[in-house]
Amino acid sequence: MTGRPSDNQHPWRRPLLTAEFTALAVLVGSMLLFSSWGSAETPIHPGWLLIPAAASLVVFLSFLGLMYLRWVAAAGPGRQTRQQWLFYLLALTLLGVWAFAIVQTWNSLPV
């Protein structure tokens, strides 16, 4: 897998891109829809927030999958172990930040 990034035709590349942009569209669409639904007098049900939470998780996971293909799968055999460790550290950090944000959002909801 050498050459330009557009030459990278791994079989998982297209499904990951499709999942990422579909989830991004769902995320943005749900945010736009929920902004017109809720008001101070009648807030939306907290269960509806699972839609953007799940969509953001799919965006993160597909982004991480594409990053894995670009960094680890395309790396040479001599550098693959180091690239894997860096990838796992970054993936763990990003997912930790995502989980922290979801927990903080959920805890800030009125009961």
mmCIF file of N, CA and C in Angstrom, residues 11-111:
data_model
loop_
_atom_site.group_PDB
_atom_site.id
_atom_site.type_symbol
_atom_site.label_atom_id
_atom_site.label_comp_id
_atom_site.label_asym_id
_atom_site.label_seq_id
_atom_site.Cartn_x
_atom_site.Cartn_y
_atom_site.Cartn_z
ATOM 1 N N PRO A 11 -10.273 -2.965 1.497
ATOM 2 C CA PRO A 11 -11.705 -3.284 1.397
ATOM 3 C C PRO A 11 -12.577 -2.630 2.475
ATOM 4 N N TRP A 12 -12.002 -2.213 3.586
ATOM 5 C CA TRP A 12 -12.792 -1.573 4.638
ATOM 6 C C TRP A 12 -12.896 -0.063 4.468
ATOM 7 N N ARG A 13 -12.146 0.502 3.522
ATOM 8 C CA ARG A 13 -12.096 1.955 3.395
ATOM 9 C C ARG A 13 -13.454 2.544 3.022
ATOM 10 N N ARG A 14 -14.093 2.018 2.002
ATOM 11 C CA ARG A 14 -15.372 2.579 1.551
ATOM 12 C C ARG A 14 -16.485 2.410 2.598
ATOM 13 N N PRO A 15 -16.641 1.221 3.221
ATOM 14 C CA PRO A 15 -17.685 1.119 4.256
ATOM 15 C C PRO A 15 -17.446 2.047 5.452
ATOM 16 N N LEU A 16 -16.184 2.243 5.825
ATOM 17 C CA LEU A 16 -15.897 3.149 6.935
ATOM 18 C C LEU A 16 -16.212 4.595 6.568
ATOM 19 N N LEU A 17 -15.867 4.995 5.348
ATOM 20 C CA LEU A 17 -16.205 6.348 4.903
ATOM 21 C C LEU A 17 -17.713 6.546 4.845
ATOM 22 N N THR A 18 -18.417 5.546 4.339
ATOM 23 C CA THR A 18 -19.875 5.633 4.263
ATOM 24 C C THR A 18 -20.484 5.744 5.657
ATOM 25 N N ALA A 19 -20.012 4.925 6.578
ATOM 26 C CA ALA A 19 -20.530 4.971 7.952
ATOM 27 C C ALA A 19 -20.230 6.316 8.601
ATOM 28 N N GLU A 20 -19.026 6.832 8.381
ATOM 29 C CA GLU A 20 -18.647 8.091 9.010
ATOM 30 C C GLU A 20 -19.515 9.246 8.528
ATOM 31 N N PHE A 21 -19.695 9.363 7.226
ATOM 32 C CA PHE A 21 -20.450 10.501 6.713
ATOM 33 C C PHE A 21 -21.953 10.339 6.916
ATOM 34 N N THR A 22 -22.451 9.116 6.928
ATOM 35 C CA THR A 22 -23.863 8.904 7.249
ATOM 36 C C THR A 22 -24.134 9.270 8.703
ATOM 37 N N ALA A 23 -23.266 8.824 9.601
ATOM 38 C CA ALA A 23 -23.430 9.155 11.020
ATOM 39 C C ALA A 23 -23.260 10.652 11.257
ATOM 40 N N LEU A 24 -22.368 11.287 10.510
ATOM 41 C CA LEU A 24 -22.200 12.731 10.642
ATOM 42 C C LEU A 24 -23.460 13.465 10.196
ATOM 43 N N ALA A 25 -24.087 12.993 9.117
ATOM 44 C CA ALA A 25 -25.344 13.598 8.665
ATOM 45 C C ALA A 25 -26.448 13.400 9.701
ATOM 46 N N VAL A 26 -26.517 12.211 10.297
ATOM 47 C CA VAL A 26 -27.512 11.952 11.347
ATOM 48 C C VAL A 26 -27.244 12.843 12.555
ATOM 49 N N LEU A 27 -25.989 13.004 12.919
ATOM 50 C CA LEU A 27 -25.623 13.834 14.067
ATOM 51 C C LEU A 27 -26.029 15.289 13.847
ATOM 52 N N VAL A 28 -25.656 15.848 12.710
ATOM 53 C CA VAL A 28 -25.987 17.249 12.429
ATOM 54 C C VAL A 28 -27.498 17.417 12.277
ATOM 55 N N GLY A 29 -28.139 16.477 11.586
ATOM 56 C CA GLY A 29 -29.587 16.558 11.417
ATOM 57 C C GLY A 29 -30.338 16.480 12.734
ATOM 58 N N SER A 30 -29.901 15.596 13.616
ATOM 59 C CA SER A 30 -30.575 15.489 14.915
ATOM 60 C C SER A 30 -30.355 16.739 15.755
ATOM 61 N N MET A 31 -29.184 17.332 15.659
ATOM 62 C CA MET A 31 -28.940 18.562 16.406
ATOM 63 C C MET A 31 -29.825 19.693 15.893
ATOM 64 N N LEU A 32 -29.980 19.791 14.576
ATOM 65 C CA LEU A 32 -30.856 20.819 14.015
ATOM 66 C C LEU A 32 -32.316 20.570 14.393
ATOM 67 N N LEU A 33 -32.730 19.325 14.337
ATOM 68 C CA LEU A 33 -34.112 18.984 14.669
ATOM 69 C C LEU A 33 -34.404 19.232 16.145
ATOM 70 N N PHE A 34 -33.498 18.820 17.013
ATOM 71 C CA PHE A 34 -33.729 18.981 18.445
ATOM 72 C C PHE A 34 -33.692 20.446 18.868
ATOM 73 N N SER A 35 -32.942 21.276 18.160
ATOM 74 C CA SER A 35 -32.904 22.691 18.524
ATOM 75 C C SER A 35 -34.250 23.360 18.266
ATOM 76 N N SER A 36 -35.007 22.854 17.298
ATOM 77 C CA SER A 36 -36.323 23.442 17.044
ATOM 78 C C SER A 36 -37.414 22.793 17.893
ATOM 79 N N TRP A 37 -37.172 21.598 18.419
ATOM 80 C CA TRP A 37 -38.166 20.895 19.236
ATOM 81 C C TRP A 37 -38.256 21.428 20.650
ATOM 82 N N GLY A 38 -37.137 21.550 21.288
ATOM 83 C CA GLY A 38 -37.124 21.842 22.717
ATOM 84 C C GLY A 38 -37.301 23.315 23.016
ATOM 85 N N SER A 39 -37.815 23.572 24.195
ATOM 86 C CA SER A 39 -37.905 24.932 24.707
ATOM 87 C C SER A 39 -37.706 24.857 26.221
ATOM 88 N N ALA A 40 -37.685 26.015 26.859
ATOM 89 C CA ALA A 40 -37.478 26.035 28.307
ATOM 90 C C ALA A 40 -38.675 25.434 29.040
ATOM 91 N N GLU A 41 -39.865 25.631 28.487
ATOM 92 C CA GLU A 41 -41.067 25.115 29.150
ATOM 93 C C GLU A 41 -41.246 23.620 28.915
ATOM 94 N N THR A 42 -40.955 23.163 27.714
ATOM 95 C CA THR A 42 -41.152 21.744 27.371
ATOM 96 C C THR A 42 -39.870 21.177 26.768
ATOM 97 N N PRO A 43 -38.943 20.758 27.619
ATOM 98 C CA PRO A 43 -37.707 20.167 27.076
ATOM 99 C C PRO A 43 -37.991 18.805 26.443
ATOM 100 N N ILE A 44 -37.116 18.403 25.545
ATOM 101 C CA ILE A 44 -37.297 17.100 24.902
ATOM 102 C C ILE A 44 -36.951 15.991 25.894
ATOM 103 N N HIS A 45 -37.461 14.822 25.639
ATOM 104 C CA HIS A 45 -37.198 13.667 26.507
ATOM 105 C C HIS A 45 -35.722 13.288 26.392
ATOM 106 N N PRO A 46 -35.053 12.993 27.504
ATOM 107 C CA PRO A 46 -33.626 12.652 27.455
ATOM 108 C C PRO A 46 -33.304 11.436 26.591
ATOM 109 N N GLY A 47 -34.263 10.552 26.389
ATOM 110 C CA GLY A 47 -34.019 9.384 25.544
ATOM 111 C C GLY A 47 -33.683 9.745 24.108
ATOM 112 N N TRP A 48 -34.193 10.887 23.655
ATOM 113 C CA TRP A 48 -33.884 11.324 22.293
ATOM 114 C C TRP A 48 -32.407 11.655 22.126
ATOM 115 N N LEU A 49 -31.726 11.943 23.220
ATOM 116 C CA LEU A 49 -30.300 12.270 23.134
ATOM 117 C C LEU A 49 -29.441 11.054 22.807
ATOM 118 N N LEU A 50 -30.038 9.870 22.861
ATOM 119 C CA LEU A 50 -29.285 8.676 22.467
ATOM 120 C C LEU A 50 -28.975 8.673 20.969
ATOM 121 N N ILE A 51 -29.800 9.345 20.176
ATOM 122 C CA ILE A 51 -29.554 9.394 18.728
ATOM 123 C C ILE A 51 -28.246 10.126 18.419
ATOM 124 N N PRO A 52 -28.056 11.381 18.874
ATOM 125 C CA PRO A 52 -26.766 12.020 18.586
ATOM 126 C C PRO A 52 -25.593 11.362 19.308
ATOM 127 N N ALA A 53 -25.838 10.765 20.473
ATOM 128 C CA ALA A 53 -24.748 10.077 21.176
ATOM 129 C C ALA A 53 -24.272 8.875 20.370
ATOM 130 N N ALA A 54 -25.207 8.082 19.868
ATOM 131 C CA ALA A 54 -24.836 6.918 19.052
ATOM 132 C C ALA A 54 -24.196 7.354 17.741
ATOM 133 N N ALA A 55 -24.729 8.413 17.134
ATOM 134 C CA ALA A 55 -24.156 8.897 15.875
ATOM 135 C C ALA A 55 -22.731 9.405 16.087
ATOM 136 N N SER A 56 -22.497 10.108 17.187
ATOM 137 C CA SER A 56 -21.140 10.599 17.442
ATOM 138 C C SER A 56 -20.182 9.448 17.713
ATOM 139 N N LEU A 57 -20.667 8.386 18.362
ATOM 140 C CA LEU A 57 -19.818 7.217 18.582
ATOM 141 C C LEU A 57 -19.464 6.553 17.254
ATOM 142 N N VAL A 58 -20.417 6.441 16.351
ATOM 143 C CA VAL A 58 -20.134 5.854 15.035
ATOM 144 C C VAL A 58 -19.143 6.721 14.265
ATOM 145 N N VAL A 59 -19.276 8.049 14.361
ATOM 146 C CA VAL A 59 -18.313 8.944 13.706
ATOM 147 C C VAL A 59 -16.916 8.697 14.265
ATOM 148 N N PHE A 60 -16.789 8.617 15.588
ATOM 149 C CA PHE A 60 -15.485 8.375 16.200
ATOM 150 C C PHE A 60 -14.911 7.023 15.807
ATOM 151 N N LEU A 61 -15.734 5.981 15.864
ATOM 152 C CA LEU A 61 -15.234 4.637 15.555
ATOM 153 C C LEU A 61 -14.823 4.505 14.095
ATOM 154 N N SER A 62 -15.591 5.082 13.192
ATOM 155 C CA SER A 62 -15.201 4.993 11.781
ATOM 156 C C SER A 62 -13.968 5.851 11.508
ATOM 157 N N PHE A 63 -13.856 6.991 12.187
ATOM 158 C CA PHE A 63 -12.644 7.804 12.062
ATOM 159 C C PHE A 63 -11.427 7.026 12.552
ATOM 160 N N LEU A 64 -11.589 6.342 13.676
ATOM 161 C CA LEU A 64 -10.482 5.540 14.201
ATOM 162 C C LEU A 64 -10.152 4.381 13.270
ATOM 163 N N GLY A 65 -11.161 3.770 12.666
ATOM 164 C CA GLY A 65 -10.916 2.696 11.707
ATOM 165 C C GLY A 65 -10.141 3.180 10.495
ATOM 166 N N LEU A 66 -10.514 4.340 9.980
ATOM 167 C CA LEU A 66 -9.779 4.899 8.840
ATOM 168 C C LEU A 66 -8.358 5.290 9.237
ATOM 169 N N MET A 67 -8.210 5.803 10.448
ATOM 170 C CA MET A 67 -6.879 6.150 10.924
ATOM 171 C C MET A 67 -6.025 4.895 11.084
ATOM 172 N N TYR A 68 -6.627 3.804 11.543
ATOM 173 C CA TYR A 68 -5.895 2.542 11.660
ATOM 174 C C TYR A 68 -5.410 2.080 10.286
ATOM 175 N N LEU A 69 -6.284 2.157 9.292
ATOM 176 C CA LEU A 69 -5.887 1.743 7.943
ATOM 177 C C LEU A 69 -4.741 2.595 7.420
ATOM 178 N N ARG A 70 -4.775 3.873 7.716
ATOM 179 C CA ARG A 70 -3.756 4.780 7.191
ATOM 180 C C ARG A 70 -2.434 4.664 7.950
ATOM 181 N N TRP A 71 -2.485 4.503 9.266
ATOM 182 C CA TRP A 71 -1.269 4.487 10.065
ATOM 183 C C TRP A 71 -0.687 3.102 10.242
ATOM 184 N N VAL A 72 -1.513 2.133 10.594
ATOM 185 C CA VAL A 72 -1.000 0.825 10.997
ATOM 186 C C VAL A 72 -0.975 -0.150 9.838
ATOM 187 N N ALA A 73 -2.084 -0.302 9.146
ATOM 188 C CA ALA A 73 -2.147 -1.292 8.067
ATOM 189 C C ALA A 73 -1.218 -0.931 6.917
ATOM 190 N N ALA A 74 -0.991 0.359 6.692
ATOM 191 C CA ALA A 74 -0.131 0.780 5.590
ATOM 192 C C ALA A 74 1.339 0.875 5.999
ATOM 193 N N ALA A 75 1.642 0.698 7.283
ATOM 194 C CA ALA A 75 3.025 0.820 7.756
ATOM 195 C C ALA A 75 3.828 -0.413 7.367
ATOM 196 N N GLY A 76 5.107 -0.198 7.221
ATOM 197 C CA GLY A 76 5.999 -1.313 6.927
ATOM 198 C C GLY A 76 6.132 -2.225 8.129
ATOM 199 N N PRO A 77 6.605 -3.452 7.922
ATOM 200 C CA PRO A 77 6.691 -4.408 9.029
ATOM 201 C C PRO A 77 7.609 -3.944 10.161
ATOM 202 N N GLY A 78 8.620 -3.154 9.863
ATOM 203 C CA GLY A 78 9.530 -2.694 10.904
ATOM 204 C C GLY A 78 8.934 -1.621 11.791
ATOM 205 N N ARG A 79 7.957 -0.895 11.279
ATOM 206 C CA ARG A 79 7.375 0.214 12.031
ATOM 207 C C ARG A 79 5.970 -0.084 12.529
ATOM 208 N N GLN A 80 5.439 -1.249 12.194
ATOM 209 C CA GLN A 80 4.042 -1.523 12.499
ATOM 210 C C GLN A 80 3.770 -1.605 14.005
ATOM 211 N N THR A 81 4.680 -2.171 14.778
ATOM 212 C CA THR A 81 4.460 -2.297 16.222
ATOM 213 C C THR A 81 4.395 -0.929 16.884
ATOM 214 N N ARG A 82 5.318 -0.054 16.526
ATOM 215 C CA ARG A 82 5.315 1.290 17.106
ATOM 216 C C ARG A 82 4.061 2.050 16.694
ATOM 217 N N GLN A 83 3.669 1.913 15.436
ATOM 218 C CA GLN A 83 2.464 2.587 14.961
ATOM 219 C C GLN A 83 1.222 2.053 15.682
ATOM 220 N N GLN A 84 1.196 0.749 15.963
ATOM 221 C CA GLN A 84 0.061 0.176 16.692
ATOM 222 C C GLN A 84 -0.051 0.765 18.092
ATOM 223 N N TRP A 85 1.064 0.868 18.786
ATOM 224 C CA TRP A 85 1.028 1.425 20.137
ATOM 225 C C TRP A 85 0.566 2.879 20.126
ATOM 226 N N LEU A 86 1.074 3.658 19.180
ATOM 227 C CA LEU A 86 0.638 5.052 19.078
ATOM 228 C C LEU A 86 -0.846 5.138 18.746
ATOM 229 N N PHE A 87 -1.295 4.284 17.839
ATOM 230 C CA PHE A 87 -2.707 4.280 17.473
ATOM 231 C C PHE A 87 -3.581 3.911 18.670
ATOM 232 N N TYR A 88 -3.215 2.854 19.395
ATOM 233 C CA TYR A 88 -4.021 2.429 20.542
ATOM 234 C C TYR A 88 -4.068 3.508 21.626
ATOM 235 N N LEU A 89 -2.963 4.188 21.846
ATOM 236 C CA LEU A 89 -2.933 5.270 22.830
ATOM 237 C C LEU A 89 -3.854 6.414 22.406
ATOM 238 N N LEU A 90 -3.777 6.805 21.148
ATOM 239 C CA LEU A 90 -4.629 7.879 20.653
ATOM 240 C C LEU A 90 -6.097 7.462 20.642
ATOM 241 N N ALA A 91 -6.380 6.229 20.248
ATOM 242 C CA ALA A 91 -7.767 5.744 20.222
ATOM 243 C C ALA A 91 -8.349 5.715 21.629
ATOM 244 N N LEU A 92 -7.580 5.237 22.584
ATOM 245 C CA LEU A 92 -8.045 5.200 23.969
ATOM 246 C C LEU A 92 -8.306 6.609 24.496
ATOM 247 N N THR A 93 -7.441 7.549 24.144
ATOM 248 C CA THR A 93 -7.622 8.934 24.571
ATOM 249 C C THR A 93 -8.886 9.534 23.964
ATOM 250 N N LEU A 94 -9.076 9.352 22.659
ATOM 251 C CA LEU A 94 -10.256 9.913 21.997
ATOM 252 C C LEU A 94 -11.549 9.309 22.530
ATOM 253 N N LEU A 95 -11.569 8.002 22.723
ATOM 254 C CA LEU A 95 -12.774 7.367 23.249
ATOM 255 C C LEU A 95 -13.023 7.760 24.707
ATOM 256 N N GLY A 96 -11.957 7.982 25.458
ATOM 257 C CA GLY A 96 -12.117 8.461 26.830
ATOM 258 C C GLY A 96 -12.709 9.858 26.881
ATOM 259 N N VAL A 97 -12.255 10.735 25.997
ATOM 260 C CA VAL A 97 -12.815 12.087 25.927
ATOM 261 C C VAL A 97 -14.281 12.026 25.509
ATOM 262 N N TRP A 98 -14.596 11.154 24.537
ATOM 263 C CA TRP A 98 -15.991 10.998 24.104
ATOM 264 C C TRP A 98 -16.858 10.519 25.269
ATOM 265 N N ALA A 99 -16.411 9.501 25.990
ATOM 266 C CA ALA A 99 -17.187 8.961 27.113
ATOM 267 C C ALA A 99 -17.362 10.007 28.213
ATOM 268 N N PHE A 100 -16.316 10.772 28.490
ATOM 269 C CA PHE A 100 -16.404 11.827 29.498
ATOM 270 C C PHE A 100 -17.440 12.870 29.091
ATOM 271 N N ALA A 101 -17.440 13.262 27.822
ATOM 272 C CA ALA A 101 -18.402 14.255 27.340
ATOM 273 C C ALA A 101 -19.830 13.729 27.416
ATOM 274 N N ILE A 102 -20.032 12.454 27.084
ATOM 275 C CA ILE A 102 -21.376 11.875 27.156
ATOM 276 C C ILE A 102 -21.855 11.829 28.608
ATOM 277 N N VAL A 103 -20.989 11.424 29.517
ATOM 278 C CA VAL A 103 -21.369 11.356 30.937
ATOM 279 C C VAL A 103 -21.678 12.748 31.471
ATOM 280 N N GLN A 104 -20.862 13.734 31.128
ATOM 281 C CA GLN A 104 -21.100 15.100 31.597
ATOM 282 C C GLN A 104 -22.412 15.648 31.037
ATOM 283 N N THR A 105 -22.691 15.356 29.778
ATOM 284 C CA THR A 105 -23.947 15.814 29.182
ATOM 285 C C THR A 105 -25.132 15.164 29.873
ATOM 286 N N TRP A 106 -25.038 13.863 30.095
ATOM 287 C CA TRP A 106 -26.147 13.146 30.727
ATOM 288 C C TRP A 106 -26.373 13.626 32.160
ATOM 289 N N ASN A 107 -25.281 13.898 32.887
ATOM 290 C CA ASN A 107 -25.409 14.373 34.270
ATOM 291 C C ASN A 107 -25.947 15.798 34.354
ATOM 292 N N SER A 108 -25.791 16.581 33.301
ATOM 293 C CA SER A 108 -26.259 17.966 33.335
ATOM 294 C C SER A 108 -27.738 18.098 32.993
ATOM 295 N N LEU A 109 -28.383 17.001 32.609
ATOM 296 C CA LEU A 109 -29.803 17.061 32.272
ATOM 297 C C LEU A 109 -30.638 17.261 33.527
ATOM 298 N N PRO A 110 -31.703 18.047 33.410
ATOM 299 C CA PRO A 110 -32.586 18.196 34.576
ATOM 300 C C PRO A 110 -33.347 16.897 34.827
ATOM 301 N N VAL A 111 -33.501 16.587 36.087
ATOM 302 C CA VAL A 111 -34.157 15.327 36.458
ATOM 303 C C VAL A 111 -35.643 15.428 36.453
#
